[in-house]
Amino acid sequence: FATEGTRYFCCVVGDSCHSNSKLTVNATPEGATPKTQGKKNFVITTGADCEKAAIIGKVKNKTLKTCYSICCKNRDCQGFSHIASKNKCTLFGEPTQPTERVGGFACGWRIYQDEARAEDMSLNDYITVNVWLTTDSTAGGMALIKLYLYDNMLADAPASLVTEQEIDVPAKATGRPLRVILPIDSSITQLGKTYSEMADGAYYITIDSSSYSSGLIEVSGPEFDISPRDKVSILLKSN
């Protein structure tokens, strides 16, 4: 474990310590900007608590940096929360992410290459998608998730593709969803206007499996009227 200014480098067990394990931390409440070239990355947001998740450990008298290091080196640790006033660290065995703003708290969570591909993704420029399988599904499979930008005031105008990402939905998604982070490129436009310039801008998400042999079917249908930082759930079924 080494530091360089505000950048933390994580040595995960079995890996070497190199730039592919880079973490960039911003000490402001607005959070952090992750670099996602590597296989394993962490993002830390200060001034926010974490969503509730299964706890795998609690450690006292530890700084935020030490808390991060402990979680980073534990393959089962998917995230952690830290309370500065108590130097208390809680480790989570399930994916988590920041929730309400709370002074003196910090939330760190692990992201993977297939969950975040943006080179400089800000915390305000992504959408979280939880992909579930119906309980009667017997198998997972490959699919393509697509994010589109559109203006509700321009009903007849074609939507603009923002990003698309190939996903591999595991069979266990019947009880635990596959979490996908879709980065938003704020420069994408529809008829020359970005999301922030639109009268009533929004995003929508679809999943396409027609190019794969998985036979997955989208049960819940496309999700519309999505805003940055929203969390949506999509339900799939295997044939």
CSV table of N, CA, C and O in Angstrom, one decimal, residues 62-156:
chain,number,residue,atom,x,y,z
A,62,LYS,N,-9.2,3.0,13.7
A,62,LYS,CA,-8.6,2.9,12.4
A,62,LYS,C,-8.9,4.2,11.6
A,62,LYS,O,-10.1,4.6,11.6
A,63,THR,N,-7.9,4.7,11.0
A,63,THR,CA,-8.1,5.9,10.1
A,63,THR,C,-8.8,5.5,8.8
A,63,THR,O,-8.9,4.3,8.5
A,64,LEU,N,-9.3,6.4,8.1
A,64,LEU,CA,-9.9,6.1,6.8
A,64,LEU,C,-9.0,5.4,5.9
A,64,LEU,O,-9.3,4.4,5.2
A,65,LYS,N,-7.7,5.9,5.8
A,65,LYS,CA,-6.7,5.2,5.0
A,65,LYS,C,-6.5,3.8,5.4
A,65,LYS,O,-6.4,2.9,4.5
A,66,THR,N,-6.4,3.5,6.7
A,66,THR,CA,-6.2,2.1,7.2
A,66,THR,C,-7.4,1.3,6.9
A,66,THR,O,-7.3,0.1,6.5
A,67,CYS,N,-8.6,1.9,7.1
A,67,CYS,CA,-9.9,1.1,6.8
A,67,CYS,C,-9.9,0.7,5.3
A,67,CYS,O,-10.3,-0.4,5.0
A,68,TYR,N,-9.6,1.7,4.4
A,68,TYR,CA,-9.5,1.3,3.0
A,68,TYR,C,-8.5,0.2,2.7
A,68,TYR,O,-8.8,-0.7,2.0
A,69,SER,N,-7.3,0.3,3.3
A,69,SER,CA,-6.3,-0.7,3.1
A,69,SER,C,-6.8,-2.1,3.6
A,69,SER,O,-6.5,-3.1,2.9
A,70,ILE,N,-7.5,-2.2,4.7
A,70,ILE,CA,-8.0,-3.5,5.2
A,70,ILE,C,-9.0,-4.1,4.2
A,70,ILE,O,-8.9,-5.3,3.9
A,71,CYS,N,-9.9,-3.3,3.8
A,71,CYS,CA,-10.9,-3.8,2.8
A,71,CYS,C,-10.3,-4.1,1.5
A,71,CYS,O,-10.6,-5.1,0.9
A,72,CYS,N,-9.3,-3.3,1.1
A,72,CYS,CA,-8.7,-3.6,-0.2
A,72,CYS,C,-8.0,-4.9,-0.3
A,72,CYS,O,-8.0,-5.6,-1.3
A,73,LYS,N,-7.4,-5.3,0.8
A,73,LYS,CA,-6.7,-6.6,0.9
A,73,LYS,C,-7.5,-7.8,1.2
A,73,LYS,O,-7.0,-8.9,1.1
A,74,ASN,N,-8.8,-7.6,1.4
A,74,ASN,CA,-9.7,-8.7,1.7
A,74,ASN,C,-10.6,-8.9,0.5
A,74,ASN,O,-11.4,-8.1,0.1
A,75,ARG,N,-10.4,-10.1,-0.1
A,75,ARG,CA,-11.2,-10.3,-1.3
A,75,ARG,C,-12.7,-10.4,-1.1
A,75,ARG,O,-13.5,-10.1,-2.0
A,76,ASP,N,-13.1,-10.6,0.1
A,76,ASP,CA,-14.6,-10.7,0.4
A,76,ASP,C,-15.1,-9.4,0.7
A,76,ASP,O,-16.4,-9.2,0.8
A,77,CYS,N,-14.3,-8.3,0.9
A,77,CYS,CA,-14.8,-7.0,1.2
A,77,CYS,C,-15.2,-6.2,0.0
A,77,CYS,O,-14.3,-6.0,-0.9
A,78,GLN,N,-16.4,-5.9,-0.1
A,78,GLN,CA,-16.9,-5.1,-1.3
A,78,GLN,C,-17.1,-3.6,-1.0
A,78,GLN,O,-17.4,-2.9,-1.9
A,79,GLY,N,-16.9,-3.2,0.2
A,79,GLY,CA,-17.1,-1.8,0.6
A,79,GLY,C,-16.9,-1.6,2.1
A,79,GLY,O,-16.9,-2.6,2.8
A,80,PHE,N,-16.9,-0.3,2.5
A,80,PHE,CA,-16.7,0.0,3.9
A,80,PHE,C,-17.3,1.3,4.2
A,80,PHE,O,-17.4,2.2,3.3
A,81,SER,N,-17.6,1.6,5.4
A,81,SER,CA,-18.0,2.9,5.9
A,81,SER,C,-17.0,3.3,7.0
A,81,SER,O,-16.5,2.4,7.7
A,82,HIS,N,-16.8,4.6,7.2
A,82,HIS,CA,-15.8,5.0,8.2
A,82,HIS,C,-16.4,6.2,8.9
A,82,HIS,O,-17.0,7.1,8.2
A,83,ILE,N,-16.4,6.2,10.3
A,83,ILE,CA,-16.8,7.4,11.1
A,83,ILE,C,-15.6,8.1,11.6
A,83,ILE,O,-14.9,7.5,12.5
A,84,ALA,N,-15.4,9.3,11.2
A,84,ALA,CA,-14.1,10.0,11.6
A,84,ALA,C,-14.0,10.2,13.1
A,84,ALA,O,-13.0,10.1,13.7
A,85,SER,N,-15.2,10.6,13.7
A,85,SER,CA,-15.2,11.0,15.1
A,85,SER,C,-14.8,9.8,16.0
A,85,SER,O,-14.3,10.0,17.1
A,86,LYS,N,-15.1,8.6,15.5
A,86,LYS,CA,-14.8,7.4,16.3
A,86,LYS,C,-13.7,6.6,15.8
A,86,LYS,O,-13.3,5.6,16.4
A,87,ASN,N,-13.2,7.0,14.6
A,87,ASN,CA,-12.2,6.1,13.8
A,87,ASN,C,-12.7,4.7,13.8
A,87,ASN,O,-12.0,3.7,14.0
A,88,LYS,N,-14.0,4.5,13.5
A,88,LYS,CA,-14.6,3.2,13.4
A,88,LYS,C,-14.9,2.8,12.0
A,88,LYS,O,-15.3,3.6,11.1
A,89,CYS,N,-14.5,1.6,11.7
A,89,CYS,CA,-14.6,1.1,10.3
A,89,CYS,C,-15.5,-0.2,10.2
A,89,CYS,O,-15.4,-1.1,11.0
A,90,THR,N,-16.5,-0.1,9.3
A,90,THR,CA,-17.4,-1.3,9.1
A,90,THR,C,-17.2,-1.8,7.7
A,90,THR,O,-17.2,-1.1,6.7
A,91,LEU,N,-16.9,-3.1,7.6
A,91,LEU,CA,-16.6,-3.8,6.3
A,91,LEU,C,-17.9,-4.5,5.8
A,91,LEU,O,-18.6,-5.2,6.6
A,92,PHE,N,-18.1,-4.4,4.5
A,92,PHE,CA,-19.3,-5.0,4.0
A,92,PHE,C,-18.9,-6.1,3.0
A,92,PHE,O,-18.0,-6.0,2.2
A,93,GLY,N,-19.7,-7.2,3.0
A,93,GLY,CA,-19.4,-8.3,2.1
A,93,GLY,C,-20.3,-8.3,0.9
A,93,GLY,O,-20.3,-9.3,0.1
A,94,GLU,N,-21.1,-7.3,0.7
A,94,GLU,CA,-22.0,-7.1,-0.4
A,94,GLU,C,-21.7,-5.7,-1.0
A,94,GLU,O,-21.3,-4.8,-0.4
A,95,PRO,N,-22.1,-5.6,-2.3
A,95,PRO,CA,-21.9,-4.3,-3.0
A,95,PRO,C,-22.7,-3.2,-2.3
A,95,PRO,O,-23.8,-3.4,-1.8
A,96,THR,N,-22.1,-2.0,-2.2
A,96,THR,CA,-22.7,-0.9,-1.5
A,96,THR,C,-22.3,0.3,-2.3
A,96,THR,O,-21.4,0.3,-3.2
A,97,GLN,N,-22.9,1.5,-2.0
A,97,GLN,CA,-22.5,2.7,-2.5
A,97,GLN,C,-23.0,3.9,-1.7
A,97,GLN,O,-23.8,3.6,-0.7
A,98,PRO,N,-22.6,5.1,-1.9
A,98,PRO,CA,-23.0,6.2,-1.0
A,98,PRO,C,-24.5,6.4,-1.0
A,98,PRO,O,-25.2,6.2,-2.0
A,99,THR,N,-25.1,6.8,0.2
A,99,THR,CA,-26.5,7.1,0.3
A,99,THR,C,-26.6,8.5,0.8
A,99,THR,O,-25.9,9.4,0.2
A,100,GLU,N,-27.3,8.8,1.8
A,100,GLU,CA,-27.5,10.2,2.2
A,100,GLU,C,-26.3,10.9,2.7
A,100,GLU,O,-25.4,10.2,3.2
A,101,ARG,N,-26.2,12.2,2.6
A,101,ARG,CA,-25.0,12.9,3.0
A,101,ARG,C,-25.0,13.0,4.5
A,101,ARG,O,-26.0,13.4,5.2
A,102,VAL,N,-23.9,12.6,5.1
A,102,VAL,CA,-23.7,12.7,6.6
A,102,VAL,C,-22.3,13.2,6.9
A,102,VAL,O,-21.3,12.6,6.4
A,103,GLY,N,-22.2,14.3,7.6
A,103,GLY,CA,-20.9,14.9,7.9
A,103,GLY,C,-20.1,13.9,8.8
A,103,GLY,O,-20.6,13.3,9.7
A,104,GLY,N,-18.8,13.8,8.5
A,104,GLY,CA,-17.9,13.0,9.3
A,104,GLY,C,-17.9,11.5,8.9
A,104,GLY,O,-17.2,10.7,9.5
A,105,PHE,N,-18.7,11.2,7.9
A,105,PHE,CA,-18.7,9.8,7.4
A,105,PHE,C,-18.0,9.7,6.1
A,105,PHE,O,-17.8,10.7,5.4
A,106,ALA,N,-17.6,8.5,5.7
A,106,ALA,CA,-17.0,8.2,4.4
A,106,ALA,C,-17.5,6.9,4.0
A,106,ALA,O,-17.7,5.9,4.8
A,107,CYS,N,-17.7,6.7,2.7
A,107,CYS,CA,-18.2,5.4,2.1
A,107,CYS,C,-17.2,5.0,1.0
A,107,CYS,O,-17.0,5.8,0.1
A,108,GLY,N,-16.7,3.8,1.1
A,108,GLY,CA,-15.8,3.3,0.0
A,108,GLY,C,-16.4,2.0,-0.6
A,108,GLY,O,-17.0,1.2,0.2
A,109,TRP,N,-16.3,1.9,-1.9
A,109,TRP,CA,-16.9,0.7,-2.5
A,109,TRP,C,-16.0,0.2,-3.7
A,109,TRP,O,-15.4,1.0,-4.3
A,110,ARG,N,-16.1,-1.1,-3.9
A,110,ARG,CA,-15.2,-1.7,-4.9
A,110,ARG,C,-16.0,-1.7,-6.2
A,110,ARG,O,-17.2,-1.9,-6.3
A,111,ILE,N,-15.3,-1.3,-7.3
A,111,ILE,CA,-15.9,-1.4,-8.6
A,111,ILE,C,-15.0,-2.3,-9.5
A,111,ILE,O,-13.8,-2.4,-9.2
A,112,TYR,N,-15.5,-2.8,-10.5
A,112,TYR,CA,-14.8,-3.7,-11.4
A,112,TYR,C,-14.8,-3.2,-12.8
A,112,TYR,O,-15.7,-2.4,-13.2
A,113,GLN,N,-13.9,-3.7,-13.6
A,113,GLN,CA,-13.7,-3.2,-15.0
A,113,GLN,C,-15.0,-3.3,-15.8
A,113,GLN,O,-15.4,-2.4,-16.6
A,114,ASP,N,-15.8,-4.4,-15.6
A,114,ASP,CA,-17.0,-4.5,-16.4
A,114,ASP,C,-18.2,-3.7,-15.8
A,114,ASP,O,-19.2,-3.7,-16.4
A,115,GLU,N,-17.9,-3.0,-14.7
A,115,GLU,CA,-19.0,-2.2,-14.1
A,115,GLU,C,-18.7,-0.7,-14.3
A,115,GLU,O,-19.6,0.1,-14.1
A,116,ALA,N,-17.5,-0.4,-14.7
A,116,ALA,CA,-17.3,1.1,-14.9
A,116,ALA,C,-16.1,1.2,-15.9
A,116,ALA,O,-15.0,0.9,-15.6
A,117,ARG,N,-16.4,1.8,-17.1
A,117,ARG,CA,-15.4,1.9,-18.1
A,117,ARG,C,-15.0,3.3,-18.4
A,117,ARG,O,-14.1,3.5,-19.2
A,118,ALA,N,-15.7,4.2,-17.8
A,118,ALA,CA,-15.3,5.6,-18.0
A,118,ALA,C,-14.0,6.0,-17.5
A,118,ALA,O,-13.6,5.6,-16.4
A,119,GLU,N,-13.2,6.8,-18.3
A,119,GLU,CA,-11.9,7.1,-17.9
A,119,GLU,C,-11.9,8.1,-16.7
A,119,GLU,O,-11.1,8.1,-15.8
A,120,ASP,N,-12.8,9.1,-16.8
A,120,ASP,CA,-13.0,10.1,-15.7
A,120,ASP,C,-14.4,10.3,-15.4
A,120,ASP,O,-15.0,11.3,-15.7
A,121,MET,N,-15.0,9.3,-14.7
A,121,MET,CA,-16.4,9.3,-14.4
A,121,MET,C,-16.7,10.0,-13.1
A,121,MET,O,-16.2,9.6,-12.1
A,122,SER,N,-17.4,11.1,-13.1
A,122,SER,CA,-17.8,11.8,-11.9
A,122,SER,C,-18.9,11.1,-11.2
A,122,SER,O,-19.7,10.4,-11.9
A,123,LEU,N,-19.1,11.3,-9.9
A,123,LEU,CA,-20.1,10.6,-9.2
A,123,LEU,C,-21.5,11.1,-9.6
A,123,LEU,O,-22.5,10.5,-9.3
A,124,ASN,N,-21.6,12.2,-10.3
A,124,ASN,CA,-22.9,12.7,-10.7
A,124,ASN,C,-23.2,12.2,-12.1
A,124,ASN,O,-24.3,12.5,-12.6
A,125,ASP,N,-22.3,11.5,-12.7
A,125,ASP,CA,-22.5,11.1,-14.1
A,125,ASP,C,-22.5,9.6,-14.3
A,125,ASP,O,-21.7,9.1,-15.1
A,126,TYR,N,-23.4,8.9,-13.6
A,126,TYR,CA,-23.5,7.5,-13.8
A,126,TYR,C,-24.9,7.1,-13.4
A,126,TYR,O,-25.6,7.8,-12.7
A,127,ILE,N,-25.3,5.9,-13.9
A,127,ILE,CA,-26.6,5.3,-13.5
A,127,ILE,C,-26.3,3.9,-13.0
A,127,ILE,O,-25.6,3.2,-13.7
A,128,THR,N,-26.9,3.5,-11.9
A,128,THR,CA,-26.8,2.2,-11.4
A,128,THR,C,-27.9,1.3,-11.8
A,128,THR,O,-29.1,1.7,-11.7
A,129,VAL,N,-27.6,0.2,-12.4
A,129,VAL,CA,-28.7,-0.8,-12.9
A,129,VAL,C,-28.5,-2.1,-12.2
A,129,VAL,O,-27.4,-2.7,-12.2
A,130,ASN,N,-29.5,-2.5,-11.5
A,130,ASN,CA,-29.5,-3.9,-10.9
A,130,ASN,C,-30.3,-4.8,-11.8
A,130,ASN,O,-31.5,-4.6,-12.1
A,131,VAL,N,-29.6,-5.8,-12.3
A,131,VAL,CA,-30.2,-6.8,-13.3
A,131,VAL,C,-30.5,-8.0,-12.5
A,131,VAL,O,-29.7,-8.7,-12.0
A,132,TRP,N,-31.8,-8.4,-12.5
A,132,TRP,CA,-32.3,-9.5,-11.8
A,132,TRP,C,-32.8,-10.6,-12.8
A,132,TRP,O,-33.2,-10.3,-14.0
A,133,LEU,N,-32.8,-11.8,-12.4
A,133,LEU,CA,-33.5,-12.9,-13.1
A,133,LEU,C,-34.7,-13.3,-12.4
A,133,LEU,O,-34.7,-13.3,-11.1
A,134,THR,N,-35.8,-13.7,-13.1
A,134,THR,CA,-37.0,-14.2,-12.4
A,134,THR,C,-36.6,-15.5,-11.6
A,134,THR,O,-35.7,-16.2,-12.0
A,135,THR,N,-37.4,-15.8,-10.6
A,135,THR,CA,-37.1,-16.9,-9.7
A,135,THR,C,-37.2,-18.3,-10.4
A,135,THR,O,-36.6,-19.2,-10.0
A,136,ASP,N,-37.9,-18.3,-11.5
A,136,ASP,CA,-38.1,-19.6,-12.3
A,136,ASP,C,-37.0,-19.7,-13.4
A,136,ASP,O,-37.1,-20.7,-14.2
A,137,SER,N,-36.1,-18.7,-13.5
A,137,SER,CA,-35.1,-18.8,-14.5
A,137,SER,C,-34.1,-19.9,-14.1
A,137,SER,O,-33.7,-20.0,-12.9
A,138,THR,N,-33.6,-20.7,-15.0
A,138,THR,CA,-32.7,-21.8,-14.8
A,138,THR,C,-31.3,-21.5,-15.1
A,138,THR,O,-30.4,-22.2,-14.8
A,139,ALA,N,-31.0,-20.4,-15.9
A,139,ALA,CA,-29.7,-20.1,-16.3
A,139,ALA,C,-29.6,-18.6,-16.6
A,139,ALA,O,-30.6,-17.9,-16.8
A,140,GLY,N,-28.3,-18.1,-16.6
A,140,GLY,CA,-28.1,-16.7,-16.9
A,140,GLY,C,-27.6,-16.6,-18.4
A,140,GLY,O,-28.0,-17.5,-19.2
A,141,GLY,N,-26.8,-15.6,-18.7
A,141,GLY,CA,-26.3,-15.5,-20.1
A,141,GLY,C,-25.9,-14.1,-20.4
A,141,GLY,O,-26.0,-13.2,-19.6
A,142,MET,N,-25.5,-14.0,-21.6
A,142,MET,CA,-25.0,-12.7,-22.1
A,142,MET,C,-26.2,-11.8,-22.7
A,142,MET,O,-27.2,-12.3,-23.2
A,143,ALA,N,-26.0,-10.5,-22.5
A,143,ALA,CA,-26.9,-9.5,-23.1
A,143,ALA,C,-26.2,-8.2,-23.3
A,143,ALA,O,-25.1,-8.0,-22.8
A,144,LEU,N,-26.8,-7.3,-24.0
A,144,LEU,CA,-26.3,-6.0,-24.2
A,144,LEU,C,-27.2,-4.9,-23.6
A,144,LEU,O,-28.4,-4.9,-23.9
A,145,ILE,N,-26.7,-4.1,-22.7
A,145,ILE,CA,-27.5,-3.1,-22.0
A,145,ILE,C,-27.1,-1.8,-22.7
A,145,ILE,O,-26.0,-1.5,-22.9
A,146,LYS,N,-28.2,-1.0,-23.0
A,146,LYS,CA,-28.0,0.3,-23.7
A,146,LYS,C,-28.6,1.4,-23.0
A,146,LYS,O,-29.8,1.3,-22.5
A,147,LEU,N,-27.9,2.5,-23.0
A,147,LEU,CA,-28.4,3.8,-22.3
A,147,LEU,C,-28.6,4.8,-23.4
A,147,LEU,O,-27.7,5.1,-24.2
A,148,TYR,N,-29.8,5.4,-23.4
A,148,TYR,CA,-30.2,6.4,-24.4
A,148,TYR,C,-30.5,7.8,-23.7
A,148,TYR,O,-31.1,7.8,-22.6
A,149,LEU,N,-30.3,8.9,-24.5
A,149,LEU,CA,-30.7,10.2,-24.0
A,149,LEU,C,-31.8,10.7,-24.9
A,149,LEU,O,-31.8,10.5,-26.1
A,150,TYR,N,-32.8,11.3,-24.3
A,150,TYR,CA,-33.9,11.9,-25.1
A,150,TYR,C,-34.5,13.1,-24.3
A,150,TYR,O,-34.4,13.2,-23.1
A,151,ASP,N,-35.3,13.9,-25.0
A,151,ASP,CA,-36.0,15.0,-24.4
A,151,ASP,C,-37.5,14.7,-24.5
A,151,ASP,O,-38.0,14.5,-25.6
A,152,ASN,N,-38.2,14.7,-23.4
A,152,ASN,CA,-39.6,14.4,-23.4
A,152,ASN,C,-40.4,15.4,-24.2
A,152,ASN,O,-41.5,15.1,-24.6
A,153,MET,N,-39.8,16.6,-24.5
A,153,MET,CA,-40.5,17.6,-25.3
A,153,MET,C,-40.4,17.4,-26.7
A,153,MET,O,-41.0,18.1,-27.5
A,154,LEU,N,-39.6,16.4,-27.1
A,154,LEU,CA,-39.3,16.1,-28.5
A,154,LEU,C,-39.7,14.6,-28.8
A,154,LEU,O,-38.9,13.8,-29.0
A,155,ALA,N,-41.0,14.4,-28.7
A,155,ALA,CA,-41.5,13.0,-28.7
A,155,ALA,C,-41.2,12.3,-30.0
A,155,ALA,O,-40.9,11.0,-30.0
A,156,ASP,N,-41.1,13.0,-31.1
A,156,ASP,CA,-40.8,12.3,-32.4
A,156,ASP,C,-39.4,12.2,-32.8
A,156,ASP,O,-39.0,11.6,-33.8
